[in-house]
PDB file of C-alpha atoms in Angstrom:
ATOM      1  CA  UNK A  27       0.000   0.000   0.000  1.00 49.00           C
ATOM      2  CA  UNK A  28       2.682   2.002   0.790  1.00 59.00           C
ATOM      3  CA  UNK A  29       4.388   1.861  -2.517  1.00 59.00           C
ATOM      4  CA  UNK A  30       0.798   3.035  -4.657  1.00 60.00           C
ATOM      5  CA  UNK A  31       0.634   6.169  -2.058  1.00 53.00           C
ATOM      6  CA  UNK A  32       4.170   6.597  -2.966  1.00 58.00           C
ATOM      7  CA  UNK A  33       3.255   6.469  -6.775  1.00 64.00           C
ATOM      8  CA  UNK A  34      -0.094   8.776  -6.506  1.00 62.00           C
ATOM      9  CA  UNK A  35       2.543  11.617  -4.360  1.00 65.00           C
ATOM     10  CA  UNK A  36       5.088  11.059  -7.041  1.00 70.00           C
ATOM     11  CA  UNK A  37       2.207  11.457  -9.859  1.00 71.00           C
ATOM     12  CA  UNK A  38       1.050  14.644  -8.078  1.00 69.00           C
ATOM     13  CA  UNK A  39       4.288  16.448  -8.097  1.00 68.00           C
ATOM     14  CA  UNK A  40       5.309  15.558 -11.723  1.00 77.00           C
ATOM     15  CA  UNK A  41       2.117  16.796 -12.841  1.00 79.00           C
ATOM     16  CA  UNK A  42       2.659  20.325 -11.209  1.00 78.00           C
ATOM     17  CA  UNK A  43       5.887  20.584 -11.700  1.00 83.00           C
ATOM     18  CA  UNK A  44       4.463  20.073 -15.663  1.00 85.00           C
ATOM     19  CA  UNK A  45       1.793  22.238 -15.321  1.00 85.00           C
ATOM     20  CA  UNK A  46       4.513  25.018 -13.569  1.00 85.00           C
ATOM     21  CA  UNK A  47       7.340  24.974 -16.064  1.00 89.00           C
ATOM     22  CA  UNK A  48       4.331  25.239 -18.858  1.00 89.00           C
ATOM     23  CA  UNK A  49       2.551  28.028 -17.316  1.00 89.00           C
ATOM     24  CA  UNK A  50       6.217  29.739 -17.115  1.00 87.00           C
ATOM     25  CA  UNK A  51       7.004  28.921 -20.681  1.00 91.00           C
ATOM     26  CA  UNK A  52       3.304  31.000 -21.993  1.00 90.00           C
ATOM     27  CA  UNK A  53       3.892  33.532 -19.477  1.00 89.00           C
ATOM     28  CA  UNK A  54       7.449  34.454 -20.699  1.00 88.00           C
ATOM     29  CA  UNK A  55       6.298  34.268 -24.550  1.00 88.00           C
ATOM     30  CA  UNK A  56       3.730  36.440 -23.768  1.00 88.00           C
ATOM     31  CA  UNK A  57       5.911  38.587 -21.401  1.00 87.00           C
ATOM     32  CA  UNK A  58       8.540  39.073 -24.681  1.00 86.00           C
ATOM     33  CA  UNK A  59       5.733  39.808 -26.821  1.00 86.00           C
ATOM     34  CA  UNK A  60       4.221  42.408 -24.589  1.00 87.00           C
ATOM     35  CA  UNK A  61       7.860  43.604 -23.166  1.00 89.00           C
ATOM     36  CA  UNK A  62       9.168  44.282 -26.729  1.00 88.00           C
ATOM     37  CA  UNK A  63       5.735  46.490 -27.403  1.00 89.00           C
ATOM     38  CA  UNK A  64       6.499  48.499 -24.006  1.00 90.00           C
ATOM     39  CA  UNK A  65       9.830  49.166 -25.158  1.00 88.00           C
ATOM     40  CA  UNK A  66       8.896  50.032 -28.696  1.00 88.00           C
ATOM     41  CA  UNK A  67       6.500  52.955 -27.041  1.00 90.00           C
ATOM     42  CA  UNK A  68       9.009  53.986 -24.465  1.00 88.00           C
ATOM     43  CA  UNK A  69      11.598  54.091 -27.089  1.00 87.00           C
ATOM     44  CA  UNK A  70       9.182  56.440 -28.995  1.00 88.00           C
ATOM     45  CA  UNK A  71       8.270  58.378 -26.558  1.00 89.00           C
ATOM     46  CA  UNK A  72      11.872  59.123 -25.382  1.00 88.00           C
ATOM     47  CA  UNK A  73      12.899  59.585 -28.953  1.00 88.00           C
ATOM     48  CA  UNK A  74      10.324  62.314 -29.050  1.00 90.00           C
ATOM     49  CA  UNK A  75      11.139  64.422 -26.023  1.00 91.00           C
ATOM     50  CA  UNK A  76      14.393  64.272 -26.960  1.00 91.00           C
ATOM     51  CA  UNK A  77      13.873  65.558 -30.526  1.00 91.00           C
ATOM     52  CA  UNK A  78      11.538  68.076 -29.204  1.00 94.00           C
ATOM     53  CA  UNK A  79      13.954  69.167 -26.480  1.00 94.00           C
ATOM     54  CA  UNK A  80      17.166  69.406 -29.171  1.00 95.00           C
ATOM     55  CA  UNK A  81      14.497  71.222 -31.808  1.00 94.00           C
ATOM     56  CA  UNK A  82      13.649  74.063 -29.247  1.00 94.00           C
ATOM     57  CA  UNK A  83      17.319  74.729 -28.603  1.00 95.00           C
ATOM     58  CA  UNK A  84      18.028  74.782 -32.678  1.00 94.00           C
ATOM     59  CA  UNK A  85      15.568  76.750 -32.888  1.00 93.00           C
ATOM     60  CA  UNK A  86      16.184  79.411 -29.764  1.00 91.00           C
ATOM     61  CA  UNK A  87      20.144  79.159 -31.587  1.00 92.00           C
ATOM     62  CA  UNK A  88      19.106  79.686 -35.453  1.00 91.00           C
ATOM     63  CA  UNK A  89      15.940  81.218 -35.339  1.00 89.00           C
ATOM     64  CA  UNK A  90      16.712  84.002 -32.347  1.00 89.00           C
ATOM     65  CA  UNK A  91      20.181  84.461 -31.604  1.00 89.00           C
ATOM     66  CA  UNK A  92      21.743  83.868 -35.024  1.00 88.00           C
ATOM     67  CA  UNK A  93      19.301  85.886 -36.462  1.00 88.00           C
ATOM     68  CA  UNK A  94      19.866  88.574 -34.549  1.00 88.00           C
ATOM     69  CA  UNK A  95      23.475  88.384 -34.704  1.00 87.00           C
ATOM     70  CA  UNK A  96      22.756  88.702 -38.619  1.00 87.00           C
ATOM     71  CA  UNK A  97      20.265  91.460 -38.108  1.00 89.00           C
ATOM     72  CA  UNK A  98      22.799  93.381 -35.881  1.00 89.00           C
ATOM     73  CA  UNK A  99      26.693  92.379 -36.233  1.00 86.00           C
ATOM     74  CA  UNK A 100      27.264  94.372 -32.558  1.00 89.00           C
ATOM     75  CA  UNK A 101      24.139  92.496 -30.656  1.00 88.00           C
ATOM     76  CA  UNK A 102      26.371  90.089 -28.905  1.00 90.00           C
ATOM     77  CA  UNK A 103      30.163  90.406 -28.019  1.00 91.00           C
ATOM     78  CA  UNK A 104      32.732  88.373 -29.521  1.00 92.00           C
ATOM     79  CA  UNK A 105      32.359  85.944 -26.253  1.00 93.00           C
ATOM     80  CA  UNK A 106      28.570  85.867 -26.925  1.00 92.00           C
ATOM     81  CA  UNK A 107      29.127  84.665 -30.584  1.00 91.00           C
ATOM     82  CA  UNK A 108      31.994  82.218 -29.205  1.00 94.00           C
ATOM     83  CA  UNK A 109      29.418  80.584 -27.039  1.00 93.00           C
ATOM     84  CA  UNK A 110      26.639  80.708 -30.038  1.00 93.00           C
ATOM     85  CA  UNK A 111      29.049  78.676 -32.124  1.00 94.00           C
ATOM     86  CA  UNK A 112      30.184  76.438 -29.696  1.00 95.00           C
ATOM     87  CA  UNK A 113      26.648  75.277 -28.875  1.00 95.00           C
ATOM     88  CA  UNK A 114      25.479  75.304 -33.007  1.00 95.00           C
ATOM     89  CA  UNK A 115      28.937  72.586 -32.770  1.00 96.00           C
ATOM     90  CA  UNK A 116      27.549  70.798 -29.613  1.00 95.00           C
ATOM     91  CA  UNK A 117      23.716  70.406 -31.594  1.00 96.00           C
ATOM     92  CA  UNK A 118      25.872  69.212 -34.550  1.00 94.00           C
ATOM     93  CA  UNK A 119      27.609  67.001 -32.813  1.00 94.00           C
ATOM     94  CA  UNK A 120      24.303  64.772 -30.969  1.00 94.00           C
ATOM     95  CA  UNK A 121      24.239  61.434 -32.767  1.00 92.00           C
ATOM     96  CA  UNK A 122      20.556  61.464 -33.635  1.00 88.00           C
ATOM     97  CA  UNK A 123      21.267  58.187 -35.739  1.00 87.00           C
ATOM     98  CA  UNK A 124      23.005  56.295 -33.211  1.00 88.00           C
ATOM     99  CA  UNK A 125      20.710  56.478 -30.035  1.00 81.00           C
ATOM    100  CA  UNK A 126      23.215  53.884 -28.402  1.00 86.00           C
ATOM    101  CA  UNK A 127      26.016  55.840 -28.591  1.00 89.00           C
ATOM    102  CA  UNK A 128      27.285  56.001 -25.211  1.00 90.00           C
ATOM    103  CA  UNK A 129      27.821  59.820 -25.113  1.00 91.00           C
ATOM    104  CA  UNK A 130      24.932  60.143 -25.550  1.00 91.00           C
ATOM    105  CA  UNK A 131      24.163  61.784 -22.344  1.00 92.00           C
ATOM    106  CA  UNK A 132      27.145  63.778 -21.824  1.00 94.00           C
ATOM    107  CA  UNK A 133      26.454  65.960 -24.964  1.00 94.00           C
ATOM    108  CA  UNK A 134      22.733  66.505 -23.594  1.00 94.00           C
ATOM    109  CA  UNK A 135      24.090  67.706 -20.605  1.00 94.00           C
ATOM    110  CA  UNK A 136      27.133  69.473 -22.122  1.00 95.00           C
ATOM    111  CA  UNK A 137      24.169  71.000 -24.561  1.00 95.00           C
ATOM    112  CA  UNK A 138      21.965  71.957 -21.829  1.00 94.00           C
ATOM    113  CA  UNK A 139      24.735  73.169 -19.635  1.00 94.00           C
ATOM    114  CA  UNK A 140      25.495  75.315 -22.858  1.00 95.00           C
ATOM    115  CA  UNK A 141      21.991  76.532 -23.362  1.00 94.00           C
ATOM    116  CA  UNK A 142      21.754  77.946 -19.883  1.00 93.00           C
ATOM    117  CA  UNK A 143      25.189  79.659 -20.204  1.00 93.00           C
ATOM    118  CA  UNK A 144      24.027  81.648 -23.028  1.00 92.00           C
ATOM    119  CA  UNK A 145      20.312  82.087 -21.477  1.00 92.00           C
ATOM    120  CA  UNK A 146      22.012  83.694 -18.304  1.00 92.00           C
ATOM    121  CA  UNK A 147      24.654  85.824 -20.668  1.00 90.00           C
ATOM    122  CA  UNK A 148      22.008  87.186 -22.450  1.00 88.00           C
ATOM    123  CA  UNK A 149      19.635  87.979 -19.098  1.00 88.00           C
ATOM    124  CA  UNK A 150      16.979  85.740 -20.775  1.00 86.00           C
ATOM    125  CA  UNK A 151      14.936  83.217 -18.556  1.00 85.00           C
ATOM    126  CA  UNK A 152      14.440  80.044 -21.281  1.00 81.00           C
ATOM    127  CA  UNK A 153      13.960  76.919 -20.435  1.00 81.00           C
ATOM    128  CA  UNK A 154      12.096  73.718 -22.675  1.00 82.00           C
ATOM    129  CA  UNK A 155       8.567  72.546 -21.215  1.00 77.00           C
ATOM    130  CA  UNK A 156      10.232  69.166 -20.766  1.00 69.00           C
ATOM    131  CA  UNK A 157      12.901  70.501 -18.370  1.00 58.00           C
ATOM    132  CA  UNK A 158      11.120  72.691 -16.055  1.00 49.00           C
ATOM    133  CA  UNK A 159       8.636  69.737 -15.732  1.00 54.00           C
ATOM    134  CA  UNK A 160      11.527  67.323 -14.777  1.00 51.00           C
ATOM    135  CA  UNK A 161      13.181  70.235 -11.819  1.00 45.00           C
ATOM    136  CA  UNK A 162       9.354  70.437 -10.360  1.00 48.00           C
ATOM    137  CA  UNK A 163       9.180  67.114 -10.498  1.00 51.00           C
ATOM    138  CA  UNK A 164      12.688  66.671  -8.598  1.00 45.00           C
ATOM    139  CA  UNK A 165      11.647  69.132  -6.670  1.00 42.00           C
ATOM    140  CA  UNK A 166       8.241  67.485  -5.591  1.00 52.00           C
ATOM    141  CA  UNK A 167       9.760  63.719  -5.072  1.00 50.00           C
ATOM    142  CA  UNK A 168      12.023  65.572  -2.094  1.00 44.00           C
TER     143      UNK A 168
END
């Protein structure tokens, strides 16, 4: 008797340990499927902010201060125009068609960094949406 009870226990656990390593095979499929479809979104998403984030500060560069430097050749002292060109270099420079470049996020920052230099040379309070969203954020997490 003692050998069928044996048997039945040894049935049991064979059958869940089928039943677990098949539930784990579906659920990781399904978790690929659905994991690759997160990233794809995030991946968009990010890739947006970040073009909309480099297109303001193109734009605050070509559209404002080079403009005005063209409009007026004494608006902004030699420095000023130093800085201008170093950041138009720095936006040049962002490998928008290698996102997995590893400096990646140095030249952001090195970007931003530059943006505010010029902001605060200039007097100008600028910032992009995206930014002052992320400081109140910061700000609200402490």
């Amino acid at each position: 008797m003692n050998q069928k009870f044996d048997d039945f226990l040894e049935t049991s656990v064979l059958i869940d340990e089928t039943q677990y390593q098949e539930g784990f095979r579906i659920g990781y499929a399904a978790g690929l499927v659905s994991g690759k479809e997160e990233g794809r979104k995030l991946g968009l998403n990010m890739g947006f902010q970040v073009g909309e984030e480099l297109g303001f500060y193109r734009s605050c560069l070509d559209d404002v201060w080079i403009a005005a430097a063209h409009i007026n050749h004494n608006a902004f002292s030699d420095r000023m125009k130093k800085n201008l060109e170093q950041m138009a270099a720095l936006l040049s420079s962002y490998p928008m068609e290698d996102p997995e470049n590893e400096q990646i996020q140095e030249i952001m920052e090195k970007i931003r960094l530059k943006f505010r230099i010029n902001t605060a040379s200039l007097g100008v309070k600028l910032e992009h949406a995206s930014r002052s969203k992320s400081l109140k954020q910061s700000f609200e997490d402490l």
